[in-house]
Short mmCIF file of C-alpha atoms and ligand atoms in Angstrom, two decimals:
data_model
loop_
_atom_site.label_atom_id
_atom_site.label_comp_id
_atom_site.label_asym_id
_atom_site.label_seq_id
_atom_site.Cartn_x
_atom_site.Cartn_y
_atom_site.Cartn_z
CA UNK V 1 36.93 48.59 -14.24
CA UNK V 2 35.74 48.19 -17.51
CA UNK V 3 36.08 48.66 -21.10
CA UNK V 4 33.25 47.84 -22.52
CA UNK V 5 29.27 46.97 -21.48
CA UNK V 6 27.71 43.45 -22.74
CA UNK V 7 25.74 45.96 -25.49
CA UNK V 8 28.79 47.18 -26.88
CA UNK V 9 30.51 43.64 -27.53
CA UNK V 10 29.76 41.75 -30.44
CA UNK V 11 31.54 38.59 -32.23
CA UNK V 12 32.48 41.35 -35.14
CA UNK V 13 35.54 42.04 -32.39
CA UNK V 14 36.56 38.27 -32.49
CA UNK V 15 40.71 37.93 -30.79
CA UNK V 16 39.91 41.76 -29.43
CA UNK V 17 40.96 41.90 -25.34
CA UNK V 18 38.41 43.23 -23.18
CA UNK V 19 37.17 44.17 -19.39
CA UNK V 20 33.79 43.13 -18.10
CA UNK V 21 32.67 43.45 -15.04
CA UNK V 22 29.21 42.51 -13.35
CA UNK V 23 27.08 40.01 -11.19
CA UNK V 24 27.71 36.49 -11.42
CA UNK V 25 24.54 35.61 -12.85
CA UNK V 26 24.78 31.55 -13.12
CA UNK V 27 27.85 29.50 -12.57
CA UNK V 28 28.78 26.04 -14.21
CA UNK V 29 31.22 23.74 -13.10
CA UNK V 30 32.15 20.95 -15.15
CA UNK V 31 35.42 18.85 -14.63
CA UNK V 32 37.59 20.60 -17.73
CA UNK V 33 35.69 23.29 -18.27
CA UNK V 34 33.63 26.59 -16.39
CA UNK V 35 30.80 29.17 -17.53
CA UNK V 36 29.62 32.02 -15.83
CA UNK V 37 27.15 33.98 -17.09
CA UNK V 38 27.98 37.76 -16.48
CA UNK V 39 25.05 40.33 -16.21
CA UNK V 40 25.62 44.05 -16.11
CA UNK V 41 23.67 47.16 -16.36
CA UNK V 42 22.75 46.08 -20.02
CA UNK V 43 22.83 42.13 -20.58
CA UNK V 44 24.36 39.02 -19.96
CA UNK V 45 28.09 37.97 -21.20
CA UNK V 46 29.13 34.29 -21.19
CA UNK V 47 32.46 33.91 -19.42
CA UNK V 48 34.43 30.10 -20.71
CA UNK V 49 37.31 28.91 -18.36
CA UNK V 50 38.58 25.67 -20.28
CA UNK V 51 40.96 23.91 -17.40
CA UNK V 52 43.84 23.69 -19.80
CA UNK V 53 43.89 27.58 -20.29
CA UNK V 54 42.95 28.80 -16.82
CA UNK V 55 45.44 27.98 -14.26
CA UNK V 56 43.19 29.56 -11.54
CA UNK V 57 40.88 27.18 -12.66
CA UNK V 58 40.22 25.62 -9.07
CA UNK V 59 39.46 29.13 -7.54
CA UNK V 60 36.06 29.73 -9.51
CA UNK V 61 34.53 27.25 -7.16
CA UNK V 62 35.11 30.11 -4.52
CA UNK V 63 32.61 32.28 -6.27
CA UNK V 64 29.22 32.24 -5.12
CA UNK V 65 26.00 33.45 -7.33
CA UNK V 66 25.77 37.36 -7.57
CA UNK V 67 29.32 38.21 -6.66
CA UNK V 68 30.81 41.31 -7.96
CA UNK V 69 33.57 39.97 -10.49
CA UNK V 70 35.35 41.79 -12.94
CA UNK V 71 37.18 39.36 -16.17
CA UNK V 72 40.07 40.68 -18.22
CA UNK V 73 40.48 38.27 -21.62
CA UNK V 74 40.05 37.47 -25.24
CA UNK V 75 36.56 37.68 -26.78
CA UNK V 76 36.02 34.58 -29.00
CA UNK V 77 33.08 34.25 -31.63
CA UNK V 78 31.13 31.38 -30.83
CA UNK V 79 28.46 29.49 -32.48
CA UNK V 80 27.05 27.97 -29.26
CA UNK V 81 26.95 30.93 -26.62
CA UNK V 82 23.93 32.96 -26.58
CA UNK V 83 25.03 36.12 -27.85
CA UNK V 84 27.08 35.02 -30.47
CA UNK V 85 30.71 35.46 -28.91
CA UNK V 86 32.10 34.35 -25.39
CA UNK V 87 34.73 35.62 -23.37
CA UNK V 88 38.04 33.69 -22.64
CA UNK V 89 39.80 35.11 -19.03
CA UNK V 90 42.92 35.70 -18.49
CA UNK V 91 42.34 36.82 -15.21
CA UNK V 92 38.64 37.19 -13.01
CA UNK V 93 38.76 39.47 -9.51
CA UNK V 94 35.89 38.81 -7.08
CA UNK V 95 35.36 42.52 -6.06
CA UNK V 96 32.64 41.23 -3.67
CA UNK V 97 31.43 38.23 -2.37
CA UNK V 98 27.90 37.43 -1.98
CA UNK V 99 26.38 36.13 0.87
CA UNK V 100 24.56 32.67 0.51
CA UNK V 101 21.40 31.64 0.36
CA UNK V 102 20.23 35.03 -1.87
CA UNK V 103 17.38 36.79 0.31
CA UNK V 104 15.14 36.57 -3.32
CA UNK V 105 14.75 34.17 -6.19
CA UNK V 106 14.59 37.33 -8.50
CA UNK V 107 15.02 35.17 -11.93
CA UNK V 108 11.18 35.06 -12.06
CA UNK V 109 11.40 31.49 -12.04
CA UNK V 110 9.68 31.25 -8.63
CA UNK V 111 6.79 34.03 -8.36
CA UNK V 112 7.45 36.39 -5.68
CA UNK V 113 5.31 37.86 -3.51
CA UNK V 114 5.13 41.64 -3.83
CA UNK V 115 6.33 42.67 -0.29
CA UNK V 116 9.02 39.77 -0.24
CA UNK V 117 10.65 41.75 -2.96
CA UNK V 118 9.90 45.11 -1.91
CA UNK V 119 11.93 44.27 1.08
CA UNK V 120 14.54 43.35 -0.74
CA UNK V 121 14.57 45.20 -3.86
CA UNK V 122 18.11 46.21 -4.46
CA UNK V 123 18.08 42.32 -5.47
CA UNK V 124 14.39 42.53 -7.44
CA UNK V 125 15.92 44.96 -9.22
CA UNK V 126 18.66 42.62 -10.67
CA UNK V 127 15.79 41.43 -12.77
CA UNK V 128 16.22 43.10 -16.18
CA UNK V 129 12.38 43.09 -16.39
CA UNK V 130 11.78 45.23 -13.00
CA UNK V 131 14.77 47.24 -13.77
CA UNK V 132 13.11 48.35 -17.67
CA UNK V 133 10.32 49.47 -15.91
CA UNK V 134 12.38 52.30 -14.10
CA UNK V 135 14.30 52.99 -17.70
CA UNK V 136 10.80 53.07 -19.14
CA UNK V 137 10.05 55.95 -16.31
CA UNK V 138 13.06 57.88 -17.24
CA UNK V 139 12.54 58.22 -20.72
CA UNK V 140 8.87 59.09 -19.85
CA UNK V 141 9.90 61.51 -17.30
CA UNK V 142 12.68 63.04 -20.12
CA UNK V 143 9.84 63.18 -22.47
CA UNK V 144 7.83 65.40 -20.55
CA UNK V 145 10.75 67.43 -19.58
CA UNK V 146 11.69 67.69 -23.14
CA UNK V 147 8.20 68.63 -24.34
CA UNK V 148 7.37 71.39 -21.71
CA UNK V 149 10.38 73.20 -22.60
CA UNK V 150 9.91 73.13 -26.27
CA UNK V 151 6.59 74.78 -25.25
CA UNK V 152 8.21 77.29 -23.50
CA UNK V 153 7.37 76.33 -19.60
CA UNK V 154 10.29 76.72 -16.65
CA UNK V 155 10.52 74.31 -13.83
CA UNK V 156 10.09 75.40 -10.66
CA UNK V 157 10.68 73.86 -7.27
CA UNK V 158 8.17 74.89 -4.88
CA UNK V 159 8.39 74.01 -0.68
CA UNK V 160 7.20 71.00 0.15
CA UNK V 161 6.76 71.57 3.93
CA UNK V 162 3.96 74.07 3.97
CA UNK V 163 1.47 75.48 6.29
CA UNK V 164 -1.58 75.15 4.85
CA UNK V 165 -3.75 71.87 3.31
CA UNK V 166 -4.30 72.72 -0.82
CA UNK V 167 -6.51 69.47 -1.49
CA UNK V 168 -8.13 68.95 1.98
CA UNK V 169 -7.43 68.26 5.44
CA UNK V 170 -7.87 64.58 5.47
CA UNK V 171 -4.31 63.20 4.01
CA UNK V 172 -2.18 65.73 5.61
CA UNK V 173 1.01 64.50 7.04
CA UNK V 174 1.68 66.79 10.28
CA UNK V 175 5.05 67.81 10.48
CA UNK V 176 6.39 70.04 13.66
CA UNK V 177 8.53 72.58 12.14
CA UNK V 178 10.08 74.39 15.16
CA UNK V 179 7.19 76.04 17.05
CA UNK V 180 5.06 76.19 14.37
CA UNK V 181 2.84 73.54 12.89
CA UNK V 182 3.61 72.38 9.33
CA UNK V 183 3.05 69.91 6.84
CA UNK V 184 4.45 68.01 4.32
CA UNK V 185 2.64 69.31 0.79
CA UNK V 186 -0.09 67.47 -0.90
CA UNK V 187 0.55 69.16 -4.43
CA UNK V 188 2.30 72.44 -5.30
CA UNK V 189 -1.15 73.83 -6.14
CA UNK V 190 -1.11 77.11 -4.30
CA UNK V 191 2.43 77.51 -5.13
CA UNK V 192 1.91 77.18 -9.09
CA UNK V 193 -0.86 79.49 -8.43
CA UNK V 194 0.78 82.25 -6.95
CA UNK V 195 3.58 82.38 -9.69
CA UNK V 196 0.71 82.85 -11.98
CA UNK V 197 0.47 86.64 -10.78
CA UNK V 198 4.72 86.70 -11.04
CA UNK V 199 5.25 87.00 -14.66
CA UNK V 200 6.64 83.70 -14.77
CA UNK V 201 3.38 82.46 -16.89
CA UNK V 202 4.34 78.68 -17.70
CA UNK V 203 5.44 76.90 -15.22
CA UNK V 204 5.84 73.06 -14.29
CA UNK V 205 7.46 70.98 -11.89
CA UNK V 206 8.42 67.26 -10.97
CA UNK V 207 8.22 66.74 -6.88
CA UNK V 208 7.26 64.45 -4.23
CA UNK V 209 3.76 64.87 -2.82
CA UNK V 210 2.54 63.42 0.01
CA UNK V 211 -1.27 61.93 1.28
CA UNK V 212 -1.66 60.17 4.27
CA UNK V 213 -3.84 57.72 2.38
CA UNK V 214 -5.57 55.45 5.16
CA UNK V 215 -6.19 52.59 3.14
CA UNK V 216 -3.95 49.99 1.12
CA UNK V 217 -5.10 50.03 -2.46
CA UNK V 218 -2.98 49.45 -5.78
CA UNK V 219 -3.28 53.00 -7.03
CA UNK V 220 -2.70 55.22 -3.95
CA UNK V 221 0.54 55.57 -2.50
CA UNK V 222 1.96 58.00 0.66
CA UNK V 223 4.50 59.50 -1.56
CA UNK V 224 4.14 60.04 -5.40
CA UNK V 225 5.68 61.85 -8.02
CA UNK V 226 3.35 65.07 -8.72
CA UNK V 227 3.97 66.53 -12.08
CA UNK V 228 1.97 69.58 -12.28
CA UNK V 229 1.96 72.63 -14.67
CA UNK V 230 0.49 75.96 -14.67
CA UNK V 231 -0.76 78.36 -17.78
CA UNK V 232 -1.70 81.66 -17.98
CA UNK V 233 -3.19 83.93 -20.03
CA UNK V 234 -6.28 81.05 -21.06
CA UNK V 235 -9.08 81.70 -23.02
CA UNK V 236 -11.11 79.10 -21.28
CA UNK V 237 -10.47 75.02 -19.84
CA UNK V 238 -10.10 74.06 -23.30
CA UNK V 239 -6.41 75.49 -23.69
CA UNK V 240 -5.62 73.63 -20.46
CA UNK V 241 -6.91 70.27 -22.31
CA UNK V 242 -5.13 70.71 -26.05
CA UNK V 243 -1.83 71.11 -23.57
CA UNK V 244 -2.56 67.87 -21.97
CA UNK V 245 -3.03 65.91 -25.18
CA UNK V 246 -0.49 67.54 -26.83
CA UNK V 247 1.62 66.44 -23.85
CA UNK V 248 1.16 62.80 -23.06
CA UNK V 249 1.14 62.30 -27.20
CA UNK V 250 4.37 63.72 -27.59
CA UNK V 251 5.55 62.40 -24.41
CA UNK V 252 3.94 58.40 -25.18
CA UNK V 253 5.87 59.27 -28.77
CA UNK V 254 9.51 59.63 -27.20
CA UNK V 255 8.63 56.58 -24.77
CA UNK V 256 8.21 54.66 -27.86
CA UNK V 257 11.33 56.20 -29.91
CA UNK V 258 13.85 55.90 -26.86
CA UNK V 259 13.29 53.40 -24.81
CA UNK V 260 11.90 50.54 -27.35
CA UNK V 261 14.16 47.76 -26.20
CA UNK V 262 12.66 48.00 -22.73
CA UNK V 263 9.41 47.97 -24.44
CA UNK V 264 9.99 44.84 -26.17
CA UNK V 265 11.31 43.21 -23.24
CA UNK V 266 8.28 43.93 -21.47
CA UNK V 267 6.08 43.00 -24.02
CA UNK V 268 4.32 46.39 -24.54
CA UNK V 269 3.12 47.62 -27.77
CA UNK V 270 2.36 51.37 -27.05
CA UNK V 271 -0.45 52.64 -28.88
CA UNK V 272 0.18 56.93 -29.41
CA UNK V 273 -4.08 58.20 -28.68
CA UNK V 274 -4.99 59.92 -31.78
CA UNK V 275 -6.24 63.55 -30.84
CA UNK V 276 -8.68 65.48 -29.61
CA UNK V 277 -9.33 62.58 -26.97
CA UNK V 278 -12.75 62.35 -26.23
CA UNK V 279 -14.36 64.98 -23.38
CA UNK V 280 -17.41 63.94 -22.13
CA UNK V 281 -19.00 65.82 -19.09
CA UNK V 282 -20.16 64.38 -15.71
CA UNK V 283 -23.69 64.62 -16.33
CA UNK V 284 -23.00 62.66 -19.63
CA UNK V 285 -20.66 60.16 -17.38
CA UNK V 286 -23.54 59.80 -15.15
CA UNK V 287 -25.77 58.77 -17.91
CA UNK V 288 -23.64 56.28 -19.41
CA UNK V 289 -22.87 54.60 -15.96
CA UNK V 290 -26.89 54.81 -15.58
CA UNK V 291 -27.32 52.50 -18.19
CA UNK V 292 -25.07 50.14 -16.69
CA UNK V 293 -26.40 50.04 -13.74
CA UNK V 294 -24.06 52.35 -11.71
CA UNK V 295 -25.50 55.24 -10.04
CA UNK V 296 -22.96 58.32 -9.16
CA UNK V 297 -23.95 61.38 -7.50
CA UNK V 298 -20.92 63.49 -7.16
CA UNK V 299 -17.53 62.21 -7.87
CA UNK V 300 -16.65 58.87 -10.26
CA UNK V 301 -15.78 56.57 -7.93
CA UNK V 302 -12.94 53.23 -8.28
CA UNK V 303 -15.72 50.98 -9.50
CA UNK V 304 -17.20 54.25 -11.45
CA UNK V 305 -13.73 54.61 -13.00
CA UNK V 306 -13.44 51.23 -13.89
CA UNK V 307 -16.64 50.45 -15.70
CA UNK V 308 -15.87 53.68 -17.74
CA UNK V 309 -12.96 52.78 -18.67
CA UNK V 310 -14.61 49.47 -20.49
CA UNK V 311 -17.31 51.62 -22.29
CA UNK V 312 -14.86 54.01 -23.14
CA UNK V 313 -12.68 51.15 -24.63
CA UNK V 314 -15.31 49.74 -26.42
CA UNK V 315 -15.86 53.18 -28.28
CA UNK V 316 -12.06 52.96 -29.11
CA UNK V 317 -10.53 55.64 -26.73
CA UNK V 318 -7.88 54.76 -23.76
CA UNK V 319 -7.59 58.68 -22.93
CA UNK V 320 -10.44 60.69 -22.11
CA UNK V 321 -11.73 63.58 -20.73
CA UNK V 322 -13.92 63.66 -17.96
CA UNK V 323 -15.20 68.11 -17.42
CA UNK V 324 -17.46 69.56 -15.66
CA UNK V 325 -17.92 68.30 -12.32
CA UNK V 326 -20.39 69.18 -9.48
CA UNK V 327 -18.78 72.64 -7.98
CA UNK V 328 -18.76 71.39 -4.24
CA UNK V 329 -16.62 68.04 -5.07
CA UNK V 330 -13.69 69.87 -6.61
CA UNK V 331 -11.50 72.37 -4.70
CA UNK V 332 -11.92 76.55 -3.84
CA UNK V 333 -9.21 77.01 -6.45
CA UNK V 334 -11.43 75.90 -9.43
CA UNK V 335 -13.82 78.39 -10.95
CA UNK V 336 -17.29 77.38 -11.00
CA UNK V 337 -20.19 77.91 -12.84
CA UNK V 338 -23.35 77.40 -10.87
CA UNK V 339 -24.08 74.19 -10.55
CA UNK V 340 -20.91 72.82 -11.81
CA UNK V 341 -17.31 73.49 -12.41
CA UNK V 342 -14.27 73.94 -15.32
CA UNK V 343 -12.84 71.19 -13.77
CA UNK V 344 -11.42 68.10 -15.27
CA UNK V 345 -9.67 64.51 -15.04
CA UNK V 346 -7.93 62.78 -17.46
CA UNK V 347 -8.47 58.69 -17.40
CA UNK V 348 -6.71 56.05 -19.11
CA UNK V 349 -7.85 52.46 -19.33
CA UNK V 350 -10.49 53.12 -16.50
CA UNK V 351 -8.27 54.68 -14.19
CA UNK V 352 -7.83 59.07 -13.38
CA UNK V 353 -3.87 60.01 -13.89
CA UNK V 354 -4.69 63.44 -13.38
CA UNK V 355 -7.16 66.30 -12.59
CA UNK V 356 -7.17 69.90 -13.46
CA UNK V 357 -8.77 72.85 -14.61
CA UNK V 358 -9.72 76.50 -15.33
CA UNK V 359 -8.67 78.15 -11.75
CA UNK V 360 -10.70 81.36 -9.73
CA UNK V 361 -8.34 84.19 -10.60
CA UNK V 362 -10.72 86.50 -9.52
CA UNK V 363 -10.09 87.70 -5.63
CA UNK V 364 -13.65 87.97 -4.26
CA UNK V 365 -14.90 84.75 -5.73
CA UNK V 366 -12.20 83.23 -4.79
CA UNK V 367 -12.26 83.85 -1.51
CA UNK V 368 -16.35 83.39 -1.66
CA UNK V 369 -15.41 79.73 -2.87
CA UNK V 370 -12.67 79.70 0.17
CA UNK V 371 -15.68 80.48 2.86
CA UNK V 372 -17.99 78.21 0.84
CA UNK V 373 -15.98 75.43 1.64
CA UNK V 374 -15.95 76.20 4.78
CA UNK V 375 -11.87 77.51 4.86
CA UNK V 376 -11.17 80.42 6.74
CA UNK V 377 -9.70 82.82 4.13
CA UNK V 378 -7.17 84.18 7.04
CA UNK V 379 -5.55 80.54 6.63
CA UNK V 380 -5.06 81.68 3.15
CA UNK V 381 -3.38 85.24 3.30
CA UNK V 382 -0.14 84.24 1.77
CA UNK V 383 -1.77 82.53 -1.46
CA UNK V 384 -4.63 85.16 -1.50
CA UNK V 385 -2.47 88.08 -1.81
CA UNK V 386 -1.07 86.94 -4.93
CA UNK V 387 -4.54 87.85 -6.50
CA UNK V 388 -4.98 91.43 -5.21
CA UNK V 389 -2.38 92.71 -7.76
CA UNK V 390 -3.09 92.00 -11.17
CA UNK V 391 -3.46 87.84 -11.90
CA UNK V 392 -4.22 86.93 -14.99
CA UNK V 393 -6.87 84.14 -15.72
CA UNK V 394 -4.93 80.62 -15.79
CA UNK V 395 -5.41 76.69 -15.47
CA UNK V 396 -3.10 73.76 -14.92
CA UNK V 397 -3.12 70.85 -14.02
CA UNK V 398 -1.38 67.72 -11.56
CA UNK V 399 -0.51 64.24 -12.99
CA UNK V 400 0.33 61.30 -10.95
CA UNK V 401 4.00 59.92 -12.57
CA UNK V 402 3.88 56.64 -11.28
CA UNK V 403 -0.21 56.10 -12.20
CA UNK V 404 0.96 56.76 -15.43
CA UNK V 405 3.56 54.59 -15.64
CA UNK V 406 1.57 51.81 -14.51
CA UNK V 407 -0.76 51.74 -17.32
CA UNK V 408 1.64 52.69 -19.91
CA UNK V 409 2.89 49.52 -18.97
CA UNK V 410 0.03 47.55 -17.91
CA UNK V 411 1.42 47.28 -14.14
CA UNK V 412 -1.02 45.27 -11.44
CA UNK V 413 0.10 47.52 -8.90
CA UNK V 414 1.26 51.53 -8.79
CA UNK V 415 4.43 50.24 -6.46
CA UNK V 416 5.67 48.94 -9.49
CA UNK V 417 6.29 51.84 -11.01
CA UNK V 418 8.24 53.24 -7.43
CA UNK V 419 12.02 52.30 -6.38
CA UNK V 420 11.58 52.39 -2.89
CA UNK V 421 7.27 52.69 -2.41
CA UNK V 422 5.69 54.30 0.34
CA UNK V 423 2.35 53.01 1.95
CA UNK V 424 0.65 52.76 5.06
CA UNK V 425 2.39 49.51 6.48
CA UNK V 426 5.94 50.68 4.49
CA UNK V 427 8.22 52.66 5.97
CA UNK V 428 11.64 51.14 4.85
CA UNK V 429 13.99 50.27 2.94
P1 AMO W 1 -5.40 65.40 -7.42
O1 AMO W 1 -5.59 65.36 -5.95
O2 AMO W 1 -6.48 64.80 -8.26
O3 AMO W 1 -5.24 66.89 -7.92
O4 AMO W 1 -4.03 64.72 -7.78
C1 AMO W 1 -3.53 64.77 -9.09
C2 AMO W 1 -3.07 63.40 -9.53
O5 AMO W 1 -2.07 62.91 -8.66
C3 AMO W 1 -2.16 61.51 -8.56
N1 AMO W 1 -2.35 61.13 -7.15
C4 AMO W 1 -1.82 60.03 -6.58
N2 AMO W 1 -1.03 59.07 -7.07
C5 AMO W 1 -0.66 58.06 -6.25
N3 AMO W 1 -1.02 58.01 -4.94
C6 AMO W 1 -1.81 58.97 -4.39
N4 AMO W 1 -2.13 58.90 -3.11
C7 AMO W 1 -2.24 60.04 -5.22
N5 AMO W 1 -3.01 61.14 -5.03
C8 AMO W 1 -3.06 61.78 -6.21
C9 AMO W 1 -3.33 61.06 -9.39
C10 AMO W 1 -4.15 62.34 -9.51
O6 AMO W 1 -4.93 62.36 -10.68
N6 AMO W 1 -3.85 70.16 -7.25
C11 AMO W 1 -4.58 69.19 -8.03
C12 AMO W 1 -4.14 69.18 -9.48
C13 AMO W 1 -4.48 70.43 -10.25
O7 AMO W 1 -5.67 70.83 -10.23
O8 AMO W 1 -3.58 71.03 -10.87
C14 AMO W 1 -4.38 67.80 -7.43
O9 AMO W 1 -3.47 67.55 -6.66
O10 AMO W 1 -2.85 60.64 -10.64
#
């Protein structure tokens, strides 16, 4: 229906006949003469009816804002439309009609409210600014693709309705799966795991992942994109975190080369973390929140999070390392160490994207750590065999996409960064 998108015109192709086709962003009607501005996929095309050349000329009134037109005519440098040239037609098809009034001021104009737009966010998404941030995700998502292979991992799709909790009973979402109860996965943890002992000794994937989350907050959503990876063969956590920086460098660095226009439009200047990030350990995390005033005992709370982020700022790092937590607040599949545990998240601008570590490879701690926690290993058998038979030692780790993609592009709200979100009061579109 076309030949050509609004980036690929230019007034260089002055008296050239073209196709357009698009929204009809903004009509004009004046008594000789017509402009619509066109918007596609990529930009905005002015559209010039003079009434002496258009003999359809009383028809455009017919078109209402955000119709689906399509414009066959002359492209015509001009000094006064925006983009340098404008589009003469010879001939304009309304290939749908829009409905008026529009369910959503989307121009930005008028400010939203979040919901309003979620509920209608095929239109939101008509803004070129809310529509870059999913282009932005793309290219993020094809940088990490593009990086994990180079380093030699396969992706893997693992089940995501399961039968047994891997982070915790609390968030499960109970699914009935013939006469057998199920649920929908939390992370592919056990899953990565198991392939550990397969041969298969790099592996990653990009899935859904579900939480029952009880409460409405701007970071936690129902359903969010898990990308997770699992290594064999490590010496020790520290493999586990050169992999990660190596990874969200590289990947921040293709952001930056491939999608910059989006960038610009959004008004992000993406700074690539110089490496190693910083590790500190929870003890030393304790300390420094001590002196502010924040006391944490086991886990780094929102408010934790947040107040580390500034101190962590103010020493010049947005990524860091926080290793070594207290053994009974991470997981039975992390190995411990007494008192505390190879475990780690990864937090940027005061807020975790991801958690990970070195994993219990070893069958009778690992089910010792199962009991501990007060699992019954029999719930276990299918992920537990996997380490009877030869499993080498290994670590990994899970990343939240759309956390990242929020801070990458300073977002207020993790929703942002999802087409269609999921939360505790959203269930549709
Ligand atoms: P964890 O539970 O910390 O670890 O999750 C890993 C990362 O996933 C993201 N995340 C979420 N994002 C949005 N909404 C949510 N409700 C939500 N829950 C988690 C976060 C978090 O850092 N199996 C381990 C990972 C591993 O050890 O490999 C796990 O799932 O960014």
């Amino acid at each position: 229906m076309r030949t050509h998108y609004s980036k690929e015109l230019n007034p260089s192709m002055n008296g050239q006949k073209v196709k357009v086709a698009g929204w009809a962003n903004d009509i004009r009607l004046l008594g000789n003469i017509a402009f619509i501005n066109l918007r596609d996929r990529d930009g905005y095309i002015q559209l010039t009816f003079p009434k002496s050349k258009y003999p359809a000329f009383d028809q455009l009134k017919n078109i209402t804002k955000e119709s689906v037109l399509s414009a066959e005519g002359i492209l015509k440098e001009s000094n006064q439309a925006k983009n340098g040239f404008e589009i003469l037609p010879e001939r304009v098809e309304i290939l749908s009609k829009s409905e008026t009034p529009l369910p959503l001021d989307f121009s930005g104009k008028i400010q939203s409210e979040m919901e309003t737009r979620l509920n209608s966010r095929f239109m939101d998404l008509r803004n070129p600014k809310v529509a870059a941030v999913f282009k932005v995700r793309d290219s993020l998502l094809s940088g990490i693709h593009t990086f994990m292979d180079e380093q030699g991992f396969i992706e893997v799709q693992t089940p995501k309705i399961v039968a047994a909790a891997a982070e915790g009973g609390a968030t499960l979402f109970p699914v009935k799966y013939f006469e057998q109860q199920a649920y929908l996965t939390q992370s592919p943890q056990l899953f990565k795991q198991i392939l550990m002992s397969s041969g298969l000794d790099r592996v990653y994937e990009i899935a859904p992942a579900f939480r029952a989350e009880k409460s409405n907050t701007t970071r936690h959503l129902s359903e969010f994109t898990s990308f997770d990876f699992e290594l064999a063969f490590i010496d020790s956590m520290d493999d586990v975190l050169e992999m990660m920086e190596n990874l969200i460098t590289n990947t921040l660095k293709y952001v930056n080369a491939n999608a910059k226009e989006q960038l610009d439009l959004l008004e992000i200047e993406l700074k690539i973390p110089k490496t190693p990030f910083t590790r500190i350990t929870f003890q030393e995390t304790q300390k420094l929140l001590e002196k502010e005033g924040k006391t944490i005992v086991n886990d780094v709370d929102t408010e934790a999070e947040k107040m580390l982020g500034e101190i962590m700022a103010k020493k010049g790092s947005e990524f860091y390392f926080i290793t070594h937590f207290p053994s009974e607040e991470k997981p039975f599949y992390i190995m411990e160490n007494g008192e505390y545990c190879y475990s780690f998240d990864l937090d940027y601008k005061g807020e975790e994207m991801s958690s990970g570590g070195q994993r219990e490879h070893r069958y009778p701690e690992l089910v010792e750590r199962i009991k501990k926690q007060g699992l019954k290993p029999k719930d276990f058998e299918f992920y537990l065999n996997a380490f009877k038979y030869g499993m080498p030692p290994h670590g990994g780790m899970g990343l939240g996409v759309e956390r990242l993609v929020e801070k990458v592009l300073c977002l207020p709200n993790v929703r942002e960064a999802v087409l269609f979100p999921r939360d505790r009061d959203r269930l549709v579109p």
